PDB file of C-alpha atoms (C1' of nucleotides) in Angstrom:
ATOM      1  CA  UNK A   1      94.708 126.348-110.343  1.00  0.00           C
ATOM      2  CA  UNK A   2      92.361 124.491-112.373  1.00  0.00           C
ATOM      3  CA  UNK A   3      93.595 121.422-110.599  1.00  0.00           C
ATOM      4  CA  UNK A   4      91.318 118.826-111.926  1.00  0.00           C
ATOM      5  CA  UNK A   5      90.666 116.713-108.588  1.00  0.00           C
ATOM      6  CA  UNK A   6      90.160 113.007-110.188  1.00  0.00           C
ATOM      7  CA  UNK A   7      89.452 110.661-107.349  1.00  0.00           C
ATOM      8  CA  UNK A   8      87.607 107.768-109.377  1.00  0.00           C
ATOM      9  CA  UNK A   9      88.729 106.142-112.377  1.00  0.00           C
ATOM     10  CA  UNK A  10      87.638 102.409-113.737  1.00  0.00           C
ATOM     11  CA  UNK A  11      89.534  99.931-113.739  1.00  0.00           C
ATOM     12  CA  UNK A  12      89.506 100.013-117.680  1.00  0.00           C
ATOM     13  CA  UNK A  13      89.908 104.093-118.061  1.00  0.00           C
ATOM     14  CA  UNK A  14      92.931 103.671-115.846  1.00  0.00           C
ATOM     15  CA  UNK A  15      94.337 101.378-118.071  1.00  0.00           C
ATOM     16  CA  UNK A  16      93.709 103.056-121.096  1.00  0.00           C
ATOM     17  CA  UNK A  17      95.612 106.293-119.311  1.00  0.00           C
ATOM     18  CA  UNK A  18      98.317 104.009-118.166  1.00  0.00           C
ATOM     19  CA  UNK A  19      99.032 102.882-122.238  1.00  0.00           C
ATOM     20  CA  UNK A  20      98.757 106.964-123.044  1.00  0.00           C
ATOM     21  CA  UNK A  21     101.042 108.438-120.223  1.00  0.00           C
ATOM     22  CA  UNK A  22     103.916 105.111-121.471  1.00  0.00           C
ATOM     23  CA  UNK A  23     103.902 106.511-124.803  1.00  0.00           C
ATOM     24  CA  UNK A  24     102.534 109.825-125.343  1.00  0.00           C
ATOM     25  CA  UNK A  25      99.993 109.717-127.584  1.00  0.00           C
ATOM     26  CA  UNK A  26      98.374 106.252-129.607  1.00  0.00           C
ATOM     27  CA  UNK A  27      96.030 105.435-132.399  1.00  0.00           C
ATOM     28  CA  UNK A  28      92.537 103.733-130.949  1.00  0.00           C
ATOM     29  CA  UNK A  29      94.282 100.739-132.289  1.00  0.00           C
ATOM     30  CA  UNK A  30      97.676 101.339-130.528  1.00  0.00           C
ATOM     31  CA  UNK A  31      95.891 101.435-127.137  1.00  0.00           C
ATOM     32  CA  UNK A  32      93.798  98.690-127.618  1.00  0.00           C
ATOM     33  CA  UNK A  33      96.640  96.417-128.292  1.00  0.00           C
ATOM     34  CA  UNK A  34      98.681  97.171-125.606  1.00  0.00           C
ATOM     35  CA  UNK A  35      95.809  96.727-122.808  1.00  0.00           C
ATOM     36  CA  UNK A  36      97.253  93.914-121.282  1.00  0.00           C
ATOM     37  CA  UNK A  37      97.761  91.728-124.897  1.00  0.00           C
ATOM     38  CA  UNK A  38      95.771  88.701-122.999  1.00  0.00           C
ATOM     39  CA  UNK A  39      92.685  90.448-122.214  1.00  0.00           C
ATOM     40  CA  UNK A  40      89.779  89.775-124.988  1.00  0.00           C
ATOM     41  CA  UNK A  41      88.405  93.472-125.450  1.00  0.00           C
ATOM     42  CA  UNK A  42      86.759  94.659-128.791  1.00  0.00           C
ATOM     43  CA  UNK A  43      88.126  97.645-130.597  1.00  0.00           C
ATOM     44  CA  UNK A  44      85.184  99.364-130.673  1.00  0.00           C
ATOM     45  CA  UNK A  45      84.979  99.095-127.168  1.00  0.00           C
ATOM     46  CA  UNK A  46      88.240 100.511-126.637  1.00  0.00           C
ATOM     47  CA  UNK A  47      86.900 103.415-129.077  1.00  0.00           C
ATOM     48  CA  UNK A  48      84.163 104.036-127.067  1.00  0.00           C
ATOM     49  CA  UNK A  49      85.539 104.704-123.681  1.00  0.00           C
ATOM     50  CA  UNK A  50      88.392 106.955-125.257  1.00  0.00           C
ATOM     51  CA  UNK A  51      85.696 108.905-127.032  1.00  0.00           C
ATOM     52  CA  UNK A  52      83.688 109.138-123.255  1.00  0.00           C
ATOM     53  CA  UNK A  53      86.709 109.958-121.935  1.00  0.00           C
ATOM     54  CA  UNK A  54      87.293 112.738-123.655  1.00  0.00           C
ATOM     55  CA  UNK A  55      83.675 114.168-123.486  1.00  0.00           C
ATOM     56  CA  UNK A  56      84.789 113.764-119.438  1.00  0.00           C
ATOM     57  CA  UNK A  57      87.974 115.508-120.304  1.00  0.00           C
ATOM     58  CA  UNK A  58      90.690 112.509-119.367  1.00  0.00           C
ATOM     59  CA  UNK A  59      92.414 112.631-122.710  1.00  0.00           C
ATOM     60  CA  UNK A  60      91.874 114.789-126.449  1.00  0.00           C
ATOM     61  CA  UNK A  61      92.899 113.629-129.731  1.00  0.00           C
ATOM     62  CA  UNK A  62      94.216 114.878-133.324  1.00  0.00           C
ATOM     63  CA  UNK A  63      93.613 113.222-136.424  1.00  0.00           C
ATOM     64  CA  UNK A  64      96.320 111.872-138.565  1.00  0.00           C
ATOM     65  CA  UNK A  65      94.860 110.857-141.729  1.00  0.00           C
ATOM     66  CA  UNK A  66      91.854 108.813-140.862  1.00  0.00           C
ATOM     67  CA  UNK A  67      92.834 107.930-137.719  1.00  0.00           C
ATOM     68  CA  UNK A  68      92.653 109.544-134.437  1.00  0.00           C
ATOM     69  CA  UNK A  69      95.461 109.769-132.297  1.00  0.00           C
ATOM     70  CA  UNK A  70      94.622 110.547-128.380  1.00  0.00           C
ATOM     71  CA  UNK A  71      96.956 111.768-125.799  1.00  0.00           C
ATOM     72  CA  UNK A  72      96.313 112.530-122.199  1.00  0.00           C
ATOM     73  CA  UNK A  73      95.471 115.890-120.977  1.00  0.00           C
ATOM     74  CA  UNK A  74      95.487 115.103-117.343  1.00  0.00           C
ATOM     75  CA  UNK A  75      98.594 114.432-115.500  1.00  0.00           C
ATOM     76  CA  UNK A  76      99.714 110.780-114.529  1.00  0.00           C
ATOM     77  CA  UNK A  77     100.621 112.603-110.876  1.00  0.00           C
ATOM     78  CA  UNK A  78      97.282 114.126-110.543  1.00  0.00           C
ATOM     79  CA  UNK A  79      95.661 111.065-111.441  1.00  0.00           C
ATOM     80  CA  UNK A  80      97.419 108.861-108.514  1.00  0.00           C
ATOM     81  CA  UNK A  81      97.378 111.639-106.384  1.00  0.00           C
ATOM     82  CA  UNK A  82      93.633 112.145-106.239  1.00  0.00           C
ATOM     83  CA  UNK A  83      92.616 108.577-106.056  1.00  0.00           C
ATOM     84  CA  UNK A  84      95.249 107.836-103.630  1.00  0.00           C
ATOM     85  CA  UNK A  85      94.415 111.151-101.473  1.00  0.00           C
ATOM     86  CA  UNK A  86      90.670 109.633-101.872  1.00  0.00           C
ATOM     87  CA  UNK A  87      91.607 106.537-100.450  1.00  0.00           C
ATOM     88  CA  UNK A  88      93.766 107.810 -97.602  1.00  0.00           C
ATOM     89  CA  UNK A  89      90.165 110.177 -96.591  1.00  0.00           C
ATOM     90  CA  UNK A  90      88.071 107.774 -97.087  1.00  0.00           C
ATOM     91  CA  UNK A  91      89.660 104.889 -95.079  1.00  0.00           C
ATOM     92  CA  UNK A  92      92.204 106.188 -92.947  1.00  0.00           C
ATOM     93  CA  UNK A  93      90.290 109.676 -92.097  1.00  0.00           C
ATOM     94  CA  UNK A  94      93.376 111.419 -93.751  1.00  0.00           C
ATOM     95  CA  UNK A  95      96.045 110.019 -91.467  1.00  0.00           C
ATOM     96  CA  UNK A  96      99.185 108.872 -93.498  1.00  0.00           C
ATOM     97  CA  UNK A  97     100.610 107.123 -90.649  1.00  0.00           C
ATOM     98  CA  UNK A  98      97.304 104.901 -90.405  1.00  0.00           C
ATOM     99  CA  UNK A  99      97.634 104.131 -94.245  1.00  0.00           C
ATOM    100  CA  UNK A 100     100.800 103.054 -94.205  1.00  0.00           C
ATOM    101  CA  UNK A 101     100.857 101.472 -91.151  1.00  0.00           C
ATOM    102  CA  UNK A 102      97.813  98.867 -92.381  1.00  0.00           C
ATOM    103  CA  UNK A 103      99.869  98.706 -95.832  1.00  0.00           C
ATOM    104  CA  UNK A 104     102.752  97.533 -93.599  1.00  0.00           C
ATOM    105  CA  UNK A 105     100.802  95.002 -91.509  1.00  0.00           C
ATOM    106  CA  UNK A 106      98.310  93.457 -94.383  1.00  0.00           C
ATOM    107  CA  UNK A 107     101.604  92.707 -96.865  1.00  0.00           C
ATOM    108  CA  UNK A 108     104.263  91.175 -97.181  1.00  0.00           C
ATOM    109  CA  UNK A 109     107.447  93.290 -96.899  1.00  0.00           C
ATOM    110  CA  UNK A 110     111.016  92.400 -97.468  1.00  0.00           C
ATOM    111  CA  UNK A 111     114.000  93.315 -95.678  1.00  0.00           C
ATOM    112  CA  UNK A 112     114.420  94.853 -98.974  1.00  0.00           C
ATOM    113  CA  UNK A 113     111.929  97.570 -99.122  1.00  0.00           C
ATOM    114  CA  UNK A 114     112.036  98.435 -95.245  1.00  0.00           C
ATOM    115  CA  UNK A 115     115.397  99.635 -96.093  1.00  0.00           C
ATOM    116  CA  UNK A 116     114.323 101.605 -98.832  1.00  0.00           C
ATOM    117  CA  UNK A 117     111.307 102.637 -97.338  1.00  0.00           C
ATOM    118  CA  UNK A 118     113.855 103.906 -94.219  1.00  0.00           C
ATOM    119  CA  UNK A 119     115.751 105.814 -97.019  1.00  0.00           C
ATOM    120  CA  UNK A 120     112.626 107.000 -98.128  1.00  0.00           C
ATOM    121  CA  UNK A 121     111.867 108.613 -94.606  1.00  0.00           C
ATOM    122  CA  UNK A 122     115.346 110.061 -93.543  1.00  0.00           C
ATOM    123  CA  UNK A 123     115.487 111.956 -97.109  1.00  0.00           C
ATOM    124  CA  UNK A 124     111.741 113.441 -96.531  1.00  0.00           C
ATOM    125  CA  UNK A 125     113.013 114.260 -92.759  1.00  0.00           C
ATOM    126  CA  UNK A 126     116.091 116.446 -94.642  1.00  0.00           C
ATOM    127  CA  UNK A 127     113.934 118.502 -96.236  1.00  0.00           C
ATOM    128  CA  UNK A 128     111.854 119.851 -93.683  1.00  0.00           C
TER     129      UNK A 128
ATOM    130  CA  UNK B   1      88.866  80.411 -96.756  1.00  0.00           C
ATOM    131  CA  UNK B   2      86.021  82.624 -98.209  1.00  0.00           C
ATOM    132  CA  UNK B   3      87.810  85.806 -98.174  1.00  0.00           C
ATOM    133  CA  UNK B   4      85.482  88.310 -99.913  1.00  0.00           C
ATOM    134  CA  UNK B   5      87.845  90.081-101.822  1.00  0.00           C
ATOM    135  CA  UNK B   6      86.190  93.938-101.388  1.00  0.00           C
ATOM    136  CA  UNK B   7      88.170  96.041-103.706  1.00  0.00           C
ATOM    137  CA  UNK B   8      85.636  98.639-104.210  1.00  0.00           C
ATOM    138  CA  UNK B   9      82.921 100.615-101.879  1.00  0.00           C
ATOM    139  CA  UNK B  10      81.108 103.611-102.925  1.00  0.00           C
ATOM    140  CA  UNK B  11      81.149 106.398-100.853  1.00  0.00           C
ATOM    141  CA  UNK B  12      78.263 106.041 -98.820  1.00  0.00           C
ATOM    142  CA  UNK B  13      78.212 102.282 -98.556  1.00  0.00           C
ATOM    143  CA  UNK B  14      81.400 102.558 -96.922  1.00  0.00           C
ATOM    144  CA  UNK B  15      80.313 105.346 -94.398  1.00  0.00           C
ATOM    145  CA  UNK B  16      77.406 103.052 -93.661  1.00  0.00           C
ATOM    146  CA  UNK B  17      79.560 100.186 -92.828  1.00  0.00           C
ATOM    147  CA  UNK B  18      81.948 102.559 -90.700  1.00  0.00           C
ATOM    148  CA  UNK B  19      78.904 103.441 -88.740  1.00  0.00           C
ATOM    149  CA  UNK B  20      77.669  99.724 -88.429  1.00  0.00           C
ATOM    150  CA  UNK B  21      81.912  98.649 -87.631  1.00  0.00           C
ATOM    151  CA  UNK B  22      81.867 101.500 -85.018  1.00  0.00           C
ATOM    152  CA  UNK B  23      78.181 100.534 -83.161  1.00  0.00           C
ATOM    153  CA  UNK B  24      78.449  96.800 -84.369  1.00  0.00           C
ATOM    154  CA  UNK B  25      74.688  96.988 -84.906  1.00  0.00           C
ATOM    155  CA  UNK B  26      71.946  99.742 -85.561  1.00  0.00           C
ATOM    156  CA  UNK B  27      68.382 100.315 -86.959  1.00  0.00           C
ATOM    157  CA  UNK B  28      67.876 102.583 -89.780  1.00  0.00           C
ATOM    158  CA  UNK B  29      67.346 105.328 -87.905  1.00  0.00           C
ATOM    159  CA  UNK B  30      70.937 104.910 -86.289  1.00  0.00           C
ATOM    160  CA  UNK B  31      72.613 104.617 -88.742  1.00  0.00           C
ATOM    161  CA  UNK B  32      70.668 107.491 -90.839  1.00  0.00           C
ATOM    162  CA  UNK B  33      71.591 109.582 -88.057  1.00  0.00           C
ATOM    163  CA  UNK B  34      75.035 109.036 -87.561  1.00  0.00           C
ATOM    164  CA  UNK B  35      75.821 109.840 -91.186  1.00  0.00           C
ATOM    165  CA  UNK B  36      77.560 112.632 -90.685  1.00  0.00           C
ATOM    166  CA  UNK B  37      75.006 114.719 -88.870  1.00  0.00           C
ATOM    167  CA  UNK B  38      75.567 117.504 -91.976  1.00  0.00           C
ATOM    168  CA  UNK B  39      74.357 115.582 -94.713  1.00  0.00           C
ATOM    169  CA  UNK B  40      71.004 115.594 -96.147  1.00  0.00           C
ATOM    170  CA  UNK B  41      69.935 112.169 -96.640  1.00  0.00           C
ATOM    171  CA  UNK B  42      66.643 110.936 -96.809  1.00  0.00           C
ATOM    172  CA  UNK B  43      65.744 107.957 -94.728  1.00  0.00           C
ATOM    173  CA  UNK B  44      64.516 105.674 -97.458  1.00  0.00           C
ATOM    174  CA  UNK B  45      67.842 106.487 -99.336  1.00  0.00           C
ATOM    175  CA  UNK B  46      69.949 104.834 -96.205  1.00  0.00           C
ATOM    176  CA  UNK B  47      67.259 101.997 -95.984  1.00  0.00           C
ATOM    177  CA  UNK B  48      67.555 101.321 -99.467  1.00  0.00           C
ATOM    178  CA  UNK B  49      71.438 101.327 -99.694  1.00  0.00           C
ATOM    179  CA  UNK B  50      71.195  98.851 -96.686  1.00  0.00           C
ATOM    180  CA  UNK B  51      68.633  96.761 -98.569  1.00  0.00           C
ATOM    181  CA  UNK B  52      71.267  96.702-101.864  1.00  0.00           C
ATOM    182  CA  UNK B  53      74.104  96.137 -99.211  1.00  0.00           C
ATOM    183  CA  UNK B  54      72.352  92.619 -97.941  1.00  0.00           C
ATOM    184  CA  UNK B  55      71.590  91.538-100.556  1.00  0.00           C
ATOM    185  CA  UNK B  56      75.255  92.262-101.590  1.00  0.00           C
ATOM    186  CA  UNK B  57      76.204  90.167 -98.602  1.00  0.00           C
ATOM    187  CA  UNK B  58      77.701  93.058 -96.960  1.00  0.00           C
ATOM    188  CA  UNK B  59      75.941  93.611 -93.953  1.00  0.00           C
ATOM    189  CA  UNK B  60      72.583  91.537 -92.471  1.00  0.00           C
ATOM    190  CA  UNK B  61      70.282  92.000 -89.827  1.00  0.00           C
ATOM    191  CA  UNK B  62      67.519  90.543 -87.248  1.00  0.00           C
ATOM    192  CA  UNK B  63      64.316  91.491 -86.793  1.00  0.00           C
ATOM    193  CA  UNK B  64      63.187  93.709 -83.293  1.00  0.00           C
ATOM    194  CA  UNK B  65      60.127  94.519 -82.857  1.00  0.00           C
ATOM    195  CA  UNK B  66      58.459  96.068 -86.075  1.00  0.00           C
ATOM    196  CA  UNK B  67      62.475  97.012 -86.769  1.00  0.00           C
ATOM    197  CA  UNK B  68      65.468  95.973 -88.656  1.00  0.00           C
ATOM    198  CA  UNK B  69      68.620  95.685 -87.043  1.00  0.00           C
ATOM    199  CA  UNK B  70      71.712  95.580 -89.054  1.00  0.00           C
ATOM    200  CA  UNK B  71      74.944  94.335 -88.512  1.00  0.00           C
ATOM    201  CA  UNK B  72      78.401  94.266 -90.874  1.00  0.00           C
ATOM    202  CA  UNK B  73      79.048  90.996 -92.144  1.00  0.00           C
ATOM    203  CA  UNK B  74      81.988  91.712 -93.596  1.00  0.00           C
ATOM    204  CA  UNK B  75      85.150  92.791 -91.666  1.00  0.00           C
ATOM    205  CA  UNK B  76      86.488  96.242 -91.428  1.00  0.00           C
ATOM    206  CA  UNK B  77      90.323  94.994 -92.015  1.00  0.00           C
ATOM    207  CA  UNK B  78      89.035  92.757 -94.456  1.00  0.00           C
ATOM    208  CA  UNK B  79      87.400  95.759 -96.676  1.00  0.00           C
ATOM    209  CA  UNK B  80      90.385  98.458 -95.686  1.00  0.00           C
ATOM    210  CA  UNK B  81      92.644  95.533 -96.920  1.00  0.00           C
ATOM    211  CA  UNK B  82      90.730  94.682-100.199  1.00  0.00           C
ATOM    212  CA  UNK B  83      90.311  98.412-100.749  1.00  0.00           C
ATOM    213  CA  UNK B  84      93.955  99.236 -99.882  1.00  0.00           C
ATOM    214  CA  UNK B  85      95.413  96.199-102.245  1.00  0.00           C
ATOM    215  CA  UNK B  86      93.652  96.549-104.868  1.00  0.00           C
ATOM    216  CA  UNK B  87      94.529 100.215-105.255  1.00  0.00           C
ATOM    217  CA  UNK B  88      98.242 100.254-104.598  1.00  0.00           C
ATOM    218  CA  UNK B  89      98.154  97.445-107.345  1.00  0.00           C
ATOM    219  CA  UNK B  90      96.184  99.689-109.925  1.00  0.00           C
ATOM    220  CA  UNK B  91      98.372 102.844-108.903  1.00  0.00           C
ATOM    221  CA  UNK B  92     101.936 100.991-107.730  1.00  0.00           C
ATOM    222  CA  UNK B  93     101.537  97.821-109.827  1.00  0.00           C
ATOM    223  CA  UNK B  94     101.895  96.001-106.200  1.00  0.00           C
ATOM    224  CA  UNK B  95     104.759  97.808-105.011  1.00  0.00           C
ATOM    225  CA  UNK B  96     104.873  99.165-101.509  1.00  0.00           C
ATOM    226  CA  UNK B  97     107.513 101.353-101.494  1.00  0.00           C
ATOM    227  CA  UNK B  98     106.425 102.993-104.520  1.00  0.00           C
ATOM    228  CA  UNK B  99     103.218 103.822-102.800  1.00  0.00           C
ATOM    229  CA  UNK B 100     104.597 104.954 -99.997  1.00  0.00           C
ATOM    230  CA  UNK B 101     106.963 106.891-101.229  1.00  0.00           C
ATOM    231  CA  UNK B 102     104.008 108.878-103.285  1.00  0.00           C
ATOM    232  CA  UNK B 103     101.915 108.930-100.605  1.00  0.00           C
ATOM    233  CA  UNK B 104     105.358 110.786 -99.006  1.00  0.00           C
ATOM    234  CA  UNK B 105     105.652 112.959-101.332  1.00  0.00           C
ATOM    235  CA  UNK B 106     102.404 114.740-102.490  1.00  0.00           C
ATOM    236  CA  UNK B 107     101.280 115.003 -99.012  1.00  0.00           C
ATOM    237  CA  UNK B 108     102.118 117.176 -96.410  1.00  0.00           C
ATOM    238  CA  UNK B 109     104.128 115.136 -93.653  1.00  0.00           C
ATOM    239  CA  UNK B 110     105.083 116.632 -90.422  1.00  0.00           C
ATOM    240  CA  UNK B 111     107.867 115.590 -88.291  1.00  0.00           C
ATOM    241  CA  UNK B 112     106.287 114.022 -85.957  1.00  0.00           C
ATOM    242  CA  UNK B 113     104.462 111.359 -88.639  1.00  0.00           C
ATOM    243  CA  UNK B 114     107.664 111.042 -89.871  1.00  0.00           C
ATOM    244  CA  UNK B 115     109.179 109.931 -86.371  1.00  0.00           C
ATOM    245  CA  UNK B 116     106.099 107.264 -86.127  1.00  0.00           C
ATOM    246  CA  UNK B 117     106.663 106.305 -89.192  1.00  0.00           C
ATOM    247  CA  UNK B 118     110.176 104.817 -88.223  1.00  0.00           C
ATOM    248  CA  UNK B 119     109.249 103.607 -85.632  1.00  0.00           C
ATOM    249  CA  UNK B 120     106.180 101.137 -87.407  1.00  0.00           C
ATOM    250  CA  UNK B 121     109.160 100.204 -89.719  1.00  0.00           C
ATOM    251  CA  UNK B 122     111.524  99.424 -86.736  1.00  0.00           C
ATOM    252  CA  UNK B 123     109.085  97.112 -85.164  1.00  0.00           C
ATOM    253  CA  UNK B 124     108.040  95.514 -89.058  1.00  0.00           C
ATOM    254  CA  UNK B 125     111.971  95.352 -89.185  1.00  0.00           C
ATOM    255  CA  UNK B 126     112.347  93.277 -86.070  1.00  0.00           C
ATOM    256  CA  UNK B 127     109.140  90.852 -86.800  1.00  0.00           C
ATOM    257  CA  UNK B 128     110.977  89.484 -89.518  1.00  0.00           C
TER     258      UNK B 128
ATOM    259  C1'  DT C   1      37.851 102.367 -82.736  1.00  0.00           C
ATOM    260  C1'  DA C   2      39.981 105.704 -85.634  1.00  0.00           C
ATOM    261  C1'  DG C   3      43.819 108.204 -86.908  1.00  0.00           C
ATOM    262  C1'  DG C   4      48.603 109.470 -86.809  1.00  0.00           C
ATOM    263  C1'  DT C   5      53.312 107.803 -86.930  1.00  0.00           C
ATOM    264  C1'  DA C   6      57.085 104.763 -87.669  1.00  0.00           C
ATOM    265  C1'  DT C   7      58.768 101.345 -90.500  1.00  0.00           C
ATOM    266  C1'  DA C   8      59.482  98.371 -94.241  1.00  0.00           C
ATOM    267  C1'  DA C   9      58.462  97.229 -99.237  1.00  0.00           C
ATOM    268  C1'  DC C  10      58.161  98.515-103.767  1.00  0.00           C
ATOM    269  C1'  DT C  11      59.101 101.200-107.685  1.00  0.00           C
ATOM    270  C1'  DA C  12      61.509 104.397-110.293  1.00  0.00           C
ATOM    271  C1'  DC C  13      65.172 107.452-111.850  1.00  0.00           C
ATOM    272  C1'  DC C  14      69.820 109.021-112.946  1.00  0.00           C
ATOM    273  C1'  DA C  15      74.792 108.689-113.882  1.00  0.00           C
ATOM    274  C1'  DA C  16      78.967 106.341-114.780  1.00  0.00           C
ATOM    275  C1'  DA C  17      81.562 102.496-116.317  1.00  0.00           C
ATOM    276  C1'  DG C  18      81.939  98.808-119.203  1.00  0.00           C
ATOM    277  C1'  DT C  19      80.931  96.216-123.329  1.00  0.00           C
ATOM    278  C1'  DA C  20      79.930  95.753-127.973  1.00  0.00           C
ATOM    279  C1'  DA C  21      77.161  95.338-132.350  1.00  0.00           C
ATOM    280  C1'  DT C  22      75.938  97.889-136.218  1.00  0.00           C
ATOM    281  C1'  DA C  23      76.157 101.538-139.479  1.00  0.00           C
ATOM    282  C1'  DC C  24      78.460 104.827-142.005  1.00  0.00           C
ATOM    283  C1'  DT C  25      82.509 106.561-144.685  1.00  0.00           C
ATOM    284  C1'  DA C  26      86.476 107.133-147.173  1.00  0.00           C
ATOM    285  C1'  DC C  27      90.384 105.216-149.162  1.00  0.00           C
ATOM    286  C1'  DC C  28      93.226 101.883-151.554  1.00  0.00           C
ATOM    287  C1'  DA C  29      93.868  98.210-154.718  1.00  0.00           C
ATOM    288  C1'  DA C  30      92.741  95.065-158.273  1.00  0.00           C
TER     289       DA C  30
ATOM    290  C1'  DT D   1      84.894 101.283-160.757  1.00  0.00           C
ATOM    291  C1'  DT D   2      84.031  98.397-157.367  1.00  0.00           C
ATOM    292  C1'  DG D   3      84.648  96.173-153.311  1.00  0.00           C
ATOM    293  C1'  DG D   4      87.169  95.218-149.108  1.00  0.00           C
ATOM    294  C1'  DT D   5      89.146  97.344-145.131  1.00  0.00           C
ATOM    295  C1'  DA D   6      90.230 100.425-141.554  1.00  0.00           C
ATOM    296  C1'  DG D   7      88.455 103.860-139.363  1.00  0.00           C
ATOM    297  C1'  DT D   8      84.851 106.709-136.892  1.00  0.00           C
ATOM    298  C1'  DA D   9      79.892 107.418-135.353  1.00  0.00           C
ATOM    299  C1'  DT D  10      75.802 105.830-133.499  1.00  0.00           C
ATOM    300  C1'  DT D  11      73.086 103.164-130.628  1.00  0.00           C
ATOM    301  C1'  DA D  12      72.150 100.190-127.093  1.00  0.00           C
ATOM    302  C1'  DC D  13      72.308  97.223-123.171  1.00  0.00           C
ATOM    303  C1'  DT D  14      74.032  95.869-118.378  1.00  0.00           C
ATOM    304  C1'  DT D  15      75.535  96.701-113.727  1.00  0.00           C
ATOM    305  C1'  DT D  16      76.312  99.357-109.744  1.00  0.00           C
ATOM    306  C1'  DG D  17      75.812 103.146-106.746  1.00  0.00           C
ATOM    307  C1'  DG D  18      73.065 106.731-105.297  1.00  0.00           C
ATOM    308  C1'  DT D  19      68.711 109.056-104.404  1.00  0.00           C
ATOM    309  C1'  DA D  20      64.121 109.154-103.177  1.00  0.00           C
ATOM    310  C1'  DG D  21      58.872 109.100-103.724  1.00  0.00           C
ATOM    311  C1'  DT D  22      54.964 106.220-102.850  1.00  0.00           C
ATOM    312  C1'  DT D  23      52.518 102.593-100.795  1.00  0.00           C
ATOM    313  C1'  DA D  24      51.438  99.226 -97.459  1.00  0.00           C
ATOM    314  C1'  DT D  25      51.418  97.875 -92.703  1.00  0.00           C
ATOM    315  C1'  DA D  26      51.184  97.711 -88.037  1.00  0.00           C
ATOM    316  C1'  DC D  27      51.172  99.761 -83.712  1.00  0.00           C
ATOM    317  C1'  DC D  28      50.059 103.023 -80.234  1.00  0.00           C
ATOM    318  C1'  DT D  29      47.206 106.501 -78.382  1.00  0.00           C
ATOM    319  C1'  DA D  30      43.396 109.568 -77.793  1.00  0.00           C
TER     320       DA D  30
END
DNA sequence: TAGGTATAACTACCAAAGTAATACTACCAA
DNA sequence: TTGGTAGTATTACTTTGGTAGTTATACCTA
């Protein structure tokens, strides 16, 4: 019930959720090496957004020893869901077909993923 | 050549621009109007987002009279694209399919999307 | 010609995201 | 027992989006 409706994230707090929902839980240090190992970011800059993350409620932590260790408290699935539910609203006016019909004509496809994107359709038609 | 890569609108800016797309041009007033009729907006708030928006480069406009008339300067496609791509690569890492096939499944899909659906990947199918 | 009204210009805030330096603290090792 | 190091805490600055009051201006009308 207390679905958490997330619609927004930065670029960088996405990231730093992406490293947490991969492997559970990591050290301040943990994260910040594995956000994307060419990117130049400073620890305590890493530190920072995980601590204003969890004031927003995003992630929580436990210490172990000296060290914190954070962990997401929101759901990867909610996450996508509400930012791509806030992108379907905002540009498409809600209409699924619209969205993926622009998806379909602005990108490249291959033969490929039509097929599986046809698989995709006749299972979702099965269970209705 | 100079594709402005839009990835990211704020709410309102993009409702402006959907009013400017749909009239192609409009004073203030017009578009301060046609923001959804519900909302509470003071005028100077809409002037001054179309003041940031210029000098943004997103929209322009011509004098008439004693009034500004603006005008998107930026495509529609071009900012549903940019918007669209940007997020499917945050959320999908760039894959289709997989965005689809969320989009499928956390949303309510009735049979008749489903049918039009096939059919936009019919026609993508034969355009290849 | 004086005053109201429409409009633009200017100024000012707030919040969120991003970025990071600096300061504090506690622990381990020499 | 002292000093480096690995952590956290604090502070701060920038940008962008959103919101709007206040001021200046110019025009039209009574």
């Amino acid at each position: 019930m207390s679905e958490t409706k997330i619609q927004r994230l930065g670029d960088l707090q996405l990231k730093i959720m992406q490293v947490l929902w991969n492997r559970q839980e990591a050290t301040v240090t943990e994260v910040h090496q594995n956000l994307e190992p060419g990117a130049t970011l400073a620890y305590t800059t890493v530190a920072t957004m995980l601590r204003k993350m969890e004031a927003r409620g995003l992630v929580s932590h436990r210490s172990e020893g000296r060290s914190f260790v954070y962990f997401a408290i929101v759901a990867a699935d909610t996450v996508t869901r509400g930012m791509a539910d806030h992108l379907v609203d905002r540009l498409f006016e809600g209409s699924l077909t619209d969205a993926v019909s622009h998806l379909l004509s602005t990108r490249e496809v291959s033969r490929d993923e039509l097929a599986q994107l046809e698989r995709l359709i006749a299972n979702r038609k099965k269970s209705l």
